[in-house]
Coordinates of C-alpha atoms in Angstrom, one line a residue:
Chain A
X277 CA 202.0 88.7 -5.1
X278 CA 204.0 85.4 -4.0
X279 CA 202.5 82.6 -2.3
X280 CA 204.6 83.7 0.8
X281 CA 202.8 87.1 0.8
X282 CA 199.6 85.5 0.5
X283 CA 200.3 83.1 3.4
X284 CA 201.5 85.9 5.6
X285 CA 198.4 87.6 5.1
X286 CA 196.3 84.6 5.5
X287 CA 197.9 84.0 9.0
X288 CA 197.4 87.5 9.9
X289 CA 193.8 87.5 8.8
X290 CA 192.9 84.4 10.4
X291 CA 194.6 85.5 13.7
X292 CA 192.6 88.7 13.5
X293 CA 189.3 87.0 13.3
X294 CA 190.2 84.3 16.0
X295 CA 191.1 87.1 18.2
X296 CA 188.2 89.4 17.3
X297 CA 185.6 86.7 18.5
X298 CA 186.4 86.4 22.0
X299 CA 187.5 90.1 21.8
X300 CA 183.9 91.3 21.5
X301 CA 183.1 89.7 24.7
X302 CA 186.1 91.1 26.6
X303 CA 185.2 94.6 25.4
X304 CA 181.5 94.1 26.4
X305 CA 182.5 92.8 29.8
X306 CA 185.0 95.7 30.3
X307 CA 188.0 93.4 30.6
X308 CA 189.9 94.4 27.5
X309 CA 193.0 94.8 29.7
X310 CA 192.7 91.3 30.6
X311 CA 193.8 90.4 27.2
X312 CA 196.9 92.5 27.7
X313 CA 197.6 90.5 30.8
X314 CA 196.8 87.1 29.4
X315 CA 198.8 87.5 26.3
X316 CA 201.9 88.4 28.0
X317 CA 201.7 86.1 30.9
X318 CA 201.3 82.9 28.7
X319 CA 204.9 83.3 28.1
X320 CA 205.6 82.1 31.7
X321 CA 203.5 79.0 30.9
X322 CA 205.3 78.4 27.7
X323 CA 208.9 78.5 29.8
X324 CA 207.8 76.4 32.4
X325 CA 206.5 73.7 30.1
X326 CA 209.5 74.0 28.0
X327 CA 211.7 73.2 31.2
X328 CA 209.6 70.1 31.7
X329 CA 209.6 68.9 28.3
X330 CA 212.8 70.4 26.7
X331 CA 211.0 70.7 23.5
X332 CA 209.9 74.0 21.9
X333 CA 207.3 72.4 19.6
X334 CA 205.5 70.2 22.4
X335 CA 201.9 70.5 22.6
X336 CA 202.3 70.8 26.4
X337 CA 203.4 74.4 25.8
X338 CA 200.1 75.2 24.7
X339 CA 198.6 73.5 27.7
X340 CA 201.0 75.2 30.1
X341 CA 200.4 78.6 28.6
X342 CA 196.6 78.4 28.5
X343 CA 196.7 77.2 32.1
X344 CA 198.8 80.4 33.0
X345 CA 196.3 82.6 31.3
X346 CA 193.5 81.2 33.2
X347 CA 195.7 81.3 36.4
X348 CA 196.0 85.1 35.7
X349 CA 192.5 85.7 35.5
X350 CA 191.9 83.8 38.7
X351 CA 194.8 85.7 40.6
X352 CA 193.4 88.9 39.4
X353 CA 190.0 88.1 40.6
X354 CA 191.4 87.0 44.1
X355 CA 193.2 90.3 44.5
X356 CA 190.0 92.2 43.5
X357 CA 188.0 90.2 45.9
X358 CA 190.1 91.6 48.7
X359 CA 188.5 94.9 47.8
X360 CA 191.7 96.6 48.7
X361 CA 192.4 97.6 45.1
X362 CA 190.2 97.6 41.9
X363 CA 190.3 95.3 39.2
X364 CA 192.5 97.4 37.0
X365 CA 195.0 97.9 39.6
X366 CA 194.8 94.0 40.4
X367 CA 195.7 93.4 36.7
X368 CA 198.6 95.8 37.1
X369 CA 199.9 93.9 40.0
X370 CA 199.4 90.4 38.9
X371 CA 200.5 90.5 35.1
X372 CA 204.0 92.4 35.6
X373 CA 204.7 90.0 38.4
X374 CA 204.1 86.8 36.3
X375 CA 205.5 88.1 33.3
X376 CA 208.8 89.3 34.9
X377 CA 209.3 86.0 36.4
X378 CA 209.1 84.5 32.8
X379 CA 211.5 87.2 31.7
X380 CA 213.9 86.3 34.5
X381 CA 213.7 82.6 33.6
X382 CA 214.3 83.2 29.8
X383 CA 217.3 85.4 30.6
X384 CA 218.7 83.2 33.3
X385 CA 218.1 79.6 31.9
X386 CA 217.0 79.7 28.4
X387 CA 219.5 82.1 26.9
X388 CA 220.6 79.9 24.1
X389 CA 217.1 78.5 23.5
X390 CA 215.1 80.2 20.7
X391 CA 212.6 82.0 23.0
X392 CA 213.5 85.7 23.2
X393 CA 211.5 88.4 24.5
X394 CA 211.4 90.6 21.4
X395 CA 209.9 87.6 19.5
X396 CA 207.3 87.4 22.2
X397 CA 206.4 91.0 22.1
X398 CA 206.7 91.5 18.1
X399 CA 206.1 88.2 16.8
X400 CA 207.8 87.0 13.6
X401 CA 205.1 87.2 11.1
X402 CA 207.5 87.6 8.2
X403 CA 209.1 84.2 9.1
X404 CA 206.0 82.3 9.9
X405 CA 205.7 80.6 6.4
X406 CA 209.1 78.8 6.8
X407 CA 207.9 76.6 9.5
X408 CA 205.7 74.1 7.6
X409 CA 203.5 71.3 8.8
X410 CA 204.1 68.4 6.7
X411 CA 201.6 65.4 7.1
X412 CA 202.5 62.1 5.2
X413 CA 205.0 63.9 3.0
X414 CA 202.3 66.4 2.2
X415 CA 202.8 70.0 2.9
X416 CA 199.5 71.3 4.3
X417 CA 200.7 74.8 5.4
X418 CA 202.8 76.9 7.7
X419 CA 202.6 75.8 11.4
X420 CA 201.2 79.1 12.5
X421 CA 198.4 79.1 9.9
X422 CA 197.3 75.4 10.6
X423 CA 197.3 76.4 14.4
X424 CA 195.3 79.5 13.9
X425 CA 192.8 77.9 11.7
X426 CA 192.1 75.3 14.3
X427 CA 191.9 78.1 17.0
X428 CA 189.5 80.0 14.8
X429 CA 187.3 77.0 14.0
X430 CA 187.4 76.3 17.9
X431 CA 186.3 80.0 18.9
X432 CA 183.7 80.3 16.0
X433 CA 182.1 77.0 17.0
X434 CA 182.0 77.7 20.8
X435 CA 180.7 81.1 20.4
X436 CA 178.0 79.8 18.0
X437 CA 177.1 77.0 20.3
X438 CA 177.2 79.2 23.6
X439 CA 175.9 82.5 22.0
X440 CA 172.8 82.8 23.9
X441 CA 174.5 81.8 27.0
X442 CA 177.6 84.2 26.5
X443 CA 175.1 87.0 25.7
X444 CA 173.0 86.8 28.9
X445 CA 175.9 86.1 31.1
X446 CA 177.6 89.2 29.6
X447 CA 174.5 91.5 29.7
X448 CA 172.8 90.5 32.9
X449 CA 174.9 88.2 34.9
X450 CA 172.5 88.1 37.9
X451 CA 169.5 87.3 35.7
X452 CA 171.5 84.4 34.2
X453 CA 172.5 83.1 37.4
X454 CA 169.0 83.1 38.7
X455 CA 167.9 81.1 35.5
X456 CA 170.6 78.5 36.5
X457 CA 173.0 79.3 34.0
X458 CA 176.7 78.5 35.3
X459 CA 178.0 82.1 34.8
X460 CA 181.3 81.5 36.6
X461 CA 182.0 78.5 34.3
X462 CA 181.1 80.5 31.2
X463 CA 183.5 83.2 32.4
X464 CA 186.3 80.8 32.8
X465 CA 185.4 79.1 29.5
X466 CA 185.7 82.6 27.9
X467 CA 189.0 83.1 29.6
X468 CA 190.4 79.8 28.4
X469 CA 189.5 80.7 24.9
X470 CA 191.2 84.2 25.1
X471 CA 194.2 82.2 26.6
X472 CA 194.5 79.6 23.9
X473 CA 193.9 82.3 21.3
X474 CA 196.6 84.4 22.8
X475 CA 199.0 81.5 23.1
X476 CA 198.3 80.4 19.5
X477 CA 198.5 83.9 18.0
X478 CA 201.6 85.3 20.0
X479 CA 204.3 83.5 18.4
X480 CA 203.0 84.2 14.9
X481 CA 201.9 87.8 15.5
X482 CA 203.4 88.8 19.0
X483 CA 201.5 89.6 22.2
X484 CA 201.0 93.3 21.5
X485 CA 199.3 92.5 18.3
X486 CA 197.2 90.1 19.9
X487 CA 196.1 92.6 22.4
X488 CA 195.4 94.9 19.4
X489 CA 193.3 92.4 17.6
X490 CA 191.2 91.5 20.6
X491 CA 190.4 95.0 21.5
X492 CA 190.7 97.1 18.5
X493 CA 188.2 95.5 16.1
X494 CA 185.6 95.0 18.9
X495 CA 185.9 98.7 20.3
X496 CA 185.7 99.8 16.6
X497 CA 182.6 97.6 15.9
X498 CA 181.0 98.9 19.1
X499 CA 180.8 102.3 17.6
X500 CA 179.3 101.0 14.3
X501 CA 176.4 98.9 15.3
X502 CA 174.0 98.3 18.1
X503 CA 173.4 94.7 17.7
X504 CA 175.7 91.9 19.2
X505 CA 175.6 89.7 16.3
X506 CA 176.5 92.5 14.0
X507 CA 179.2 93.6 16.4
X508 CA 180.9 90.3 16.0
X509 CA 180.7 90.2 12.2
X510 CA 181.9 94.0 12.1
X511 CA 185.0 92.9 14.5
X512 CA 185.8 90.0 12.1
X513 CA 185.7 92.2 9.0
X514 CA 187.6 94.9 10.6
X515 CA 190.3 92.6 11.8
X516 CA 190.8 91.1 8.4
X517 CA 190.9 94.6 6.7
X518 CA 193.6 95.7 9.4
X519 CA 195.5 92.5 8.8
X520 CA 195.7 92.7 5.1
X521 CA 196.0 96.5 4.9
X522 CA 198.7 96.3 7.7
X523 CA 200.7 93.9 5.6
X524 CA 200.7 96.2 2.6
X525 CA 201.6 99.0 4.7
X526 CA 204.5 97.0 6.1
X527 CA 205.5 96.0 2.6
X528 CA 205.3 99.7 1.5
X529 CA 207.2 101.0 4.4
X530 CA 209.6 97.9 4.8
X531 CA 208.5 97.9 8.5
X532 CA 207.4 95.4 11.1
X533 CA 204.1 93.6 9.8
X534 CA 202.8 93.4 13.4
X535 CA 203.6 97.1 14.1
X536 CA 201.7 98.1 10.9
X537 CA 198.7 95.8 11.4
X538 CA 198.5 97.3 15.0
X539 CA 198.8 101.0 13.4
X540 CA 196.0 100.0 10.8
X541 CA 193.8 99.1 13.8
X542 CA 194.5 102.4 15.2
X543 CA 193.7 104.4 12.2
X544 CA 190.5 102.3 11.6
X545 CA 189.3 103.0 15.1
X546 CA 190.2 106.7 14.6
X547 CA 188.1 106.8 11.5
X548 CA 185.3 105.1 13.0
X549 CA 185.5 107.4 16.2
X550 CA 185.3 110.3 13.9
X551 CA 182.8 109.2 11.2
X552 CA 180.7 106.5 12.7
X553 CA 177.1 107.2 11.6
X554 CA 175.4 107.5 15.1
X555 CA 178.3 107.5 17.8
X556 CA 181.1 109.4 15.7
X557 CA 182.3 112.7 16.6
X558 CA 180.9 114.3 13.5
X559 CA 177.4 112.5 13.9
X560 CA 177.2 113.7 17.6
X561 CA 178.3 117.2 16.6
X562 CA 175.7 117.5 14.0
X563 CA 172.9 116.0 16.3
X564 CA 173.8 118.7 19.0
X565 CA 173.8 121.3 16.5
X566 CA 170.3 120.3 15.2
X567 CA 169.1 120.0 18.8
X568 CA 170.2 123.6 19.5
X569 CA 168.4 124.8 16.4
X570 CA 165.3 122.8 17.6
X571 CA 165.3 124.0 21.0
X572 CA 165.8 127.6 19.7
X573 CA 162.8 127.3 17.4
X574 CA 160.9 126.0 20.3
X575 CA 161.9 129.0 22.5
X576 CA 160.9 131.2 19.6
X577 CA 157.5 129.8 19.1
X578 CA 156.8 129.6 22.8
X579 CA 157.7 133.3 23.0
X580 CA 155.4 134.0 20.2
X581 CA 152.7 132.0 21.7
X582 CA 152.8 133.7 25.1
X583 CA 152.4 137.1 23.5
X584 CA 150.0 136.2 20.7
X585 CA 146.7 138.2 20.7
X586 CA 148.1 140.4 23.4
X587 CA 148.4 144.1 23.4
X588 CA 152.3 143.9 23.3
X589 CA 152.4 141.4 20.4
X590 CA 153.0 144.1 18.0
X591 CA 156.1 145.1 19.8
X592 CA 157.2 141.8 21.2
X593 CA 156.7 139.7 18.2
X594 CA 158.7 141.6 15.7
X595 CA 162.0 140.4 14.2
X596 CA 163.9 143.4 15.2
X597 CA 162.7 143.4 18.6
X598 CA 163.5 139.6 19.3
X599 CA 167.1 140.4 20.2
X600 CA 166.0 142.5 23.1
X601 CA 163.5 140.0 24.5
X602 CA 165.2 136.7 24.0
X603 CA 168.8 138.0 24.3
X604 CA 170.0 136.3 21.1
X605 CA 172.8 137.6 18.7
X606 CA 171.5 139.1 15.6
X607 CA 172.9 136.3 13.2
X608 CA 171.3 133.7 15.6
X609 CA 168.0 135.3 15.3
X610 CA 168.0 135.4 11.5
X611 CA 168.9 131.9 11.4
X612 CA 166.4 130.6 13.8
X613 CA 163.6 132.6 12.2
X614 CA 164.6 131.4 8.8
X615 CA 164.6 127.7 10.0
X616 CA 161.4 128.1 11.9
X617 CA 159.8 129.6 8.7
X618 CA 161.2 126.7 6.6
X619 CA 159.4 124.4 9.0
X620 CA 156.4 126.4 8.4
X621 CA 156.2 127.0 12.3
X622 CA 155.9 130.8 11.8
X623 CA 155.2 133.5 9.1
X624 CA 156.5 137.0 8.7
X625 CA 154.6 140.0 7.5
X626 CA 156.3 143.3 7.4
X627 CA 158.8 142.3 10.1
X628 CA 156.1 141.1 12.3
X629 CA 156.0 137.5 13.3
X630 CA 153.0 135.1 13.6
X631 CA 152.5 131.3 14.4
X632 CA 151.2 129.0 12.0
X633 CA 148.7 126.4 13.2
X634 CA 151.6 123.9 13.3
X635 CA 153.8 126.4 15.2
X636 CA 151.1 126.9 17.7
X637 CA 150.8 123.0 18.1
X638 CA 154.5 122.9 18.7
X639 CA 154.4 125.6 21.3
X640 CA 151.4 124.0 23.1
X641 CA 153.2 120.6 23.0
X642 CA 156.2 122.1 24.4
X643 CA 154.3 123.8 27.1
X644 CA 152.5 120.3 27.8
X645 CA 149.1 121.5 26.8
X646 CA 147.2 119.0 24.8
Chain B
X278 CA 167.1 74.1 59.2
X279 CA 163.7 74.5 60.4
X280 CA 162.2 71.6 62.3
X281 CA 158.7 72.1 61.0
X282 CA 158.0 70.3 57.9
X283 CA 157.8 72.5 54.7
X284 CA 154.6 74.1 54.0
X285 CA 153.8 73.7 50.2
X286 CA 150.9 76.2 50.4
X287 CA 153.6 79.1 51.2
X288 CA 154.9 80.6 47.9
X289 CA 158.1 81.5 49.8
X290 CA 159.5 80.0 52.9
X291 CA 162.9 81.4 54.3
X292 CA 164.1 79.8 57.4
X293 CA 167.0 81.0 59.5
X294 CA 168.7 82.9 56.5
X295 CA 172.0 84.5 57.7
X296 CA 174.1 86.5 55.0
X297 CA 177.5 87.9 56.1
X298 CA 180.1 89.9 54.2
X299 CA 183.6 89.4 55.6
X300 CA 182.1 88.0 58.8
X301 CA 179.8 91.0 59.3
X302 CA 176.3 90.0 59.3
X303 CA 174.0 91.6 56.6
X304 CA 171.0 89.4 57.4
X305 CA 170.6 87.8 60.6
X306 CA 168.5 84.7 61.1
X307 CA 165.8 85.8 59.0
X308 CA 162.4 83.9 58.9
X309 CA 159.9 84.6 56.2
X310 CA 156.7 82.9 55.4
X311 CA 154.9 84.5 52.3
X312 CA 151.6 83.0 51.3
X313 CA 150.7 82.6 47.7
X314 CA 148.9 85.4 45.9
X315 CA 150.1 88.5 47.9
X316 CA 151.9 91.7 46.8
X317 CA 154.7 92.2 49.3
X318 CA 156.8 95.1 49.9
X319 CA 160.2 94.6 51.6
X320 CA 161.0 98.0 53.4
X321 CA 163.9 99.0 55.8
X322 CA 166.5 101.6 55.9
X323 CA 169.6 101.8 53.7
X324 CA 172.0 98.8 54.3
X325 CA 169.1 96.7 56.0
X326 CA 169.6 94.0 53.6
X327 CA 166.7 94.2 51.5
X328 CA 168.4 93.5 48.1
X329 CA 170.6 91.0 49.9
X330 CA 167.4 89.1 51.0
X331 CA 166.2 88.7 47.5
X332 CA 169.7 87.9 46.2
X333 CA 170.2 85.2 48.8
X334 CA 166.8 83.7 48.2
X335 CA 167.9 83.3 44.6
X336 CA 171.2 82.0 45.4
X337 CA 172.9 85.1 43.9
X338 CA 174.8 85.7 47.2
X339 CA 176.0 82.9 49.4
X340 CA 174.0 82.4 52.6
X341 CA 176.1 81.6 55.7
X342 CA 173.0 79.6 57.0
X343 CA 169.4 79.0 56.2
X344 CA 167.3 77.6 53.6
X345 CA 164.8 78.9 51.0
X346 CA 161.8 77.1 49.8
X347 CA 159.6 78.0 46.9
X348 CA 156.1 76.2 47.2
X349 CA 157.6 73.7 49.6
X350 CA 160.9 72.8 47.7
X351 CA 164.3 74.2 47.3
X352 CA 164.9 77.1 44.9
X353 CA 167.0 75.3 42.5
X354 CA 164.4 72.8 41.8
X355 CA 161.8 75.5 41.4
X356 CA 163.8 78.0 39.1
X357 CA 161.2 77.9 36.4
X358 CA 158.6 79.2 38.8
X359 CA 160.5 82.2 39.8
X360 CA 161.3 85.4 38.0
X361 CA 163.8 88.1 39.0
X362 CA 164.1 91.8 38.2
X363 CA 167.4 93.0 39.2
X364 CA 168.0 96.7 40.0
X365 CA 168.1 98.6 36.8
X366 CA 171.4 100.0 37.3
X367 CA 173.0 96.6 37.5
X368 CA 173.4 96.2 33.9
X369 CA 175.0 98.1 31.1
X370 CA 172.3 99.9 29.0
X371 CA 174.8 100.6 26.3
X372 CA 175.1 96.8 25.6
X373 CA 174.5 96.2 21.9
X374 CA 171.1 94.8 21.8
X375 CA 167.4 95.6 21.5
X376 CA 164.5 95.9 23.5
X377 CA 162.8 92.7 22.3
X378 CA 166.1 90.8 22.6
X379 CA 166.5 91.8 26.4
X380 CA 162.8 90.7 26.9
X381 CA 163.6 87.4 25.1
X382 CA 166.2 86.6 27.6
X383 CA 163.4 85.9 30.2
X384 CA 162.6 82.8 27.9
X385 CA 166.4 81.6 28.1
X386 CA 165.8 79.7 31.3
X387 CA 163.0 77.7 29.7
X388 CA 164.9 77.2 26.6
X389 CA 167.7 75.6 28.3
X390 CA 171.0 75.0 26.8
X391 CA 172.0 75.4 23.1
X392 CA 168.6 76.0 21.9
X393 CA 168.2 79.3 20.0
X394 CA 165.1 81.5 20.7
X395 CA 162.8 81.4 17.8
X396 CA 159.4 82.6 16.6
X397 CA 157.6 81.4 19.6
X398 CA 159.9 83.1 22.1
X399 CA 159.7 86.3 20.1
X400 CA 155.8 86.1 20.3
X401 CA 156.1 85.6 24.1
X402 CA 158.3 88.5 24.4
X403 CA 156.1 90.8 22.3
X404 CA 153.1 89.9 24.5
X405 CA 155.1 90.8 27.6
X406 CA 156.1 94.1 26.0
X407 CA 152.4 94.8 25.1
X408 CA 151.4 94.4 28.8
X409 CA 153.5 97.0 29.6
X410 CA 152.7 99.4 26.6
X411 CA 156.2 99.1 25.2
X412 CA 155.5 97.1 21.9
X413 CA 156.4 100.3 19.8
X414 CA 159.9 100.1 21.3
X415 CA 160.5 96.5 20.5
X416 CA 163.3 97.1 17.9
X417 CA 164.7 100.1 19.8
X418 CA 168.3 100.0 21.0
X419 CA 168.2 99.9 24.6
X420 CA 170.5 102.8 25.3
X421 CA 167.7 105.1 23.8
X422 CA 165.4 104.2 26.6
X423 CA 164.5 106.5 29.4
X424 CA 165.0 105.1 32.8
X425 CA 161.3 104.5 33.3
X426 CA 161.2 102.6 29.8
X427 CA 164.3 100.6 30.9
X428 CA 162.4 99.5 34.1
X429 CA 159.3 98.6 32.0
X430 CA 161.6 96.5 29.7
X431 CA 162.9 94.6 32.8
X432 CA 159.4 94.1 34.1
X433 CA 158.5 92.8 30.8
X434 CA 161.3 90.3 30.7
X435 CA 160.3 89.0 34.0
X436 CA 156.9 88.8 32.7
X437 CA 157.9 86.7 29.9
X438 CA 159.3 84.1 32.3
X439 CA 155.6 83.3 33.1
X440 CA 156.6 82.3 36.7
X441 CA 154.5 82.0 39.8
X442 CA 156.7 84.1 42.2
X443 CA 158.2 87.5 41.2
X444 CA 161.2 89.1 43.2
X445 CA 161.7 92.7 42.2
X446 CA 164.6 94.9 43.2
X447 CA 163.5 98.3 43.5
X448 CA 161.3 98.5 40.4
X449 CA 159.8 101.8 41.4
X450 CA 163.1 103.4 42.1
X451 CA 163.5 106.7 40.1
X452 CA 160.8 106.1 37.4
X453 CA 158.4 108.6 36.1
X454 CA 154.6 108.6 37.0
X455 CA 153.5 106.9 33.8
X456 CA 156.0 104.1 34.5
X457 CA 155.0 103.8 38.1
X458 CA 151.4 103.6 37.3
X459 CA 152.0 100.9 34.6
X460 CA 154.1 98.8 36.8
X461 CA 151.5 99.0 39.7
X462 CA 148.9 98.0 37.3
X463 CA 150.8 95.0 36.2
X464 CA 151.8 93.9 39.8
X465 CA 148.0 94.2 40.7
X466 CA 147.1 92.1 37.7
X467 CA 149.7 89.4 38.6
X468 CA 148.2 89.4 42.0
X469 CA 144.8 89.0 40.7
X470 CA 146.2 85.9 38.8
X471 CA 147.3 84.5 42.0
X472 CA 150.9 85.2 41.7
X473 CA 153.1 86.2 44.6
X474 CA 155.0 89.4 44.1
X475 CA 158.0 90.7 46.3
X476 CA 159.1 94.0 45.8
X477 CA 162.1 95.9 47.4
X478 CA 160.5 99.3 47.9
X479 CA 161.9 102.5 49.3
X480 CA 158.9 104.6 49.5
X481 CA 157.1 104.3 52.8
X482 CA 154.3 106.6 51.8
X483 CA 153.0 104.3 49.1
X484 CA 153.3 100.9 51.2
X485 CA 149.6 101.1 52.1
X486 CA 148.2 102.0 48.9
X487 CA 150.2 99.6 46.7
X488 CA 150.8 96.6 48.9
X489 CA 148.8 94.1 50.9
X490 CA 151.7 92.4 52.8
X491 CA 154.9 93.9 54.1
X492 CA 158.2 92.8 55.5
X493 CA 160.1 95.2 57.6
X494 CA 163.7 94.6 57.7
X495 CA 166.8 95.9 59.3
X496 CA 169.4 93.3 59.2
X497 CA 166.9 91.2 61.2
X498 CA 163.3 90.6 60.4
X499 CA 161.3 93.4 62.3
X500 CA 157.9 92.3 61.2
X501 CA 156.1 90.5 58.3
X502 CA 152.5 90.2 57.6
X503 CA 149.6 91.9 56.1
X504 CA 150.0 95.8 55.8
X505 CA 147.0 96.5 57.9
X506 CA 148.6 94.5 60.9
X507 CA 152.3 95.2 60.8
X508 CA 152.7 98.6 59.2
X509 CA 152.5 100.4 62.4
X510 CA 154.3 103.3 64.0
X511 CA 155.9 101.0 66.5
X512 CA 157.3 98.7 64.0
X513 CA 158.6 101.4 61.9
X514 CA 160.3 103.0 64.8
X515 CA 162.2 99.7 65.5
X516 CA 163.0 99.2 61.7
X517 CA 164.3 102.8 61.2
X518 CA 165.1 104.0 64.6
X519 CA 166.6 107.4 64.2
X520 CA 168.9 106.2 61.4
X521 CA 167.0 107.2 58.5
X522 CA 165.6 110.5 57.5
X523 CA 163.2 108.9 55.4
X524 CA 162.0 106.7 58.5
X525 CA 162.2 109.6 60.9
X526 CA 159.9 111.6 58.5
X527 CA 157.4 108.9 58.1
X528 CA 157.1 108.4 61.7
X529 CA 156.0 112.0 61.9
X530 CA 153.3 111.5 59.4
X531 CA 149.8 111.1 60.5
X532 CA 148.8 108.6 57.8
X533 CA 150.8 106.0 59.5
X534 CA 148.6 104.7 62.3
X535 CA 149.5 103.4 65.6
X536 CA 147.2 100.5 65.6
X537 CA 145.1 99.0 62.8
X538 CA 141.9 100.5 61.3
X539 CA 141.5 97.6 58.8
X540 CA 141.7 99.3 55.5
X541 CA 140.3 97.6 52.3
X542 CA 143.0 96.3 50.0
X543 CA 142.8 98.0 46.8
X544 CA 142.7 95.3 44.1

């Protein structure tokens, strides 16, 4: 592994964590799509700032882009507030409009400048290590890495400091306002962070990967845990795994790194969706199956209970008669009788079923006697 | 603004409160004077502005006019003395957090900025949960709660705020009998401690049993005062008119009297 490979992975991993942190709150606020809008619209801010400064490396580009990101959030909220359209449609109106202005500006006036829409969408991770930051003759790393480390530090420290405030403003904004927390300021603060992160990450990894890194790890982590703090840590970890895994996938396939990282995010989400311990498809199917069996056992003990000690018990409470009475298929009856016997709810003697004490308790509980 | 000086003996004093959405009034010039230590229901038909009244009092929606005083001083100065229970449906119960964590949020206001909740807040939250019989659920993920349990968690959170005035938005809406019982027991115990509790309520049948004070609302204030004095057929007719099936039904019921036979307030 060359140092350049290492640096590319490092840039991807740092970007992943930097994006995952605000991404958790975007997902919990059901604003995932806003990351899509912001990460594209920052292009407009960059172009406009570039027209004023004429310098692609000017820090004003970062300022302009961040401002455009926040402007996008503001415009979307304004359109939503008219109540003519819902928020998703408002995003669909605002973001293409601003993004297309940027595209027109690039194609009309900046044709010979090094800004092109492919690079915006896909990033140029493979070339990121060539652009070095040299301070006092000392090479401290690639520009992208330095930038993303700073942004990561910013995101991590702000999230740590305002963790409690962000949590309450996200979970219960009404309570937060009534307690005196400035929910709107927190909201715009978070959106500013999202914008800064999107601007920083997009020339390294491209805006599509920015969206992937903000939404993918958070959505996956949401399936894996039910604590906010752990969700944040899981997101960061998943982001790193996707970044490194995606890099090697790209290396093996000789394909776009950003594309492969996004694909890894998809694969990881898919795996979690299927296999997550509580909320995965498998876990849910097993839970449902177990509930079906438990419910059937309950029906069985209630049936036995109702006819216990009655004259018809001899006919009702026989394995070979259950099918007629409960309208169950033969195989199903055997399975349920077996499982109920294993749970020691019933016992069988010569094909006749009787309740155990525990079975009787379950039946009574189900019928709400006590 | 009211011309009379603020009365610090009133737990809640609302003067000339008007709220409008897009120039359509939701609350019209509402005056409300609530003495300390009462358990008050706000009733009125759907769209009467019951929730809006609470939200405007707490600054959650913007008032077009009017002022709100808590013990004689503006609400922002008295935040620490007020607790709020939003409607249960206003939050996402799939949020990745636990019961104890939600209850601890009631302490966030007193904690202020930047400080993290610690052992003390945890103990206060546990004490609040115990009062609602929910201590065994402390570490439960909130999505695993039934509706009634969710409501009790919200109540526990308000309790942990250790306030003097409680605003509750439909705490009895759609809860099971056990929860309703637990909540009413809590509200009565708050009242017996001298706290003031304001509850948006939807069930006219239980107003007399549960509350000692009532405000009837339908965009404007119809009546406000002791249940025994203002919860009358005439006022109900004004508040509900023919608009609400619930109101119309209640009007037919004999339990709701025309005039007051002073009923003892159940403590």
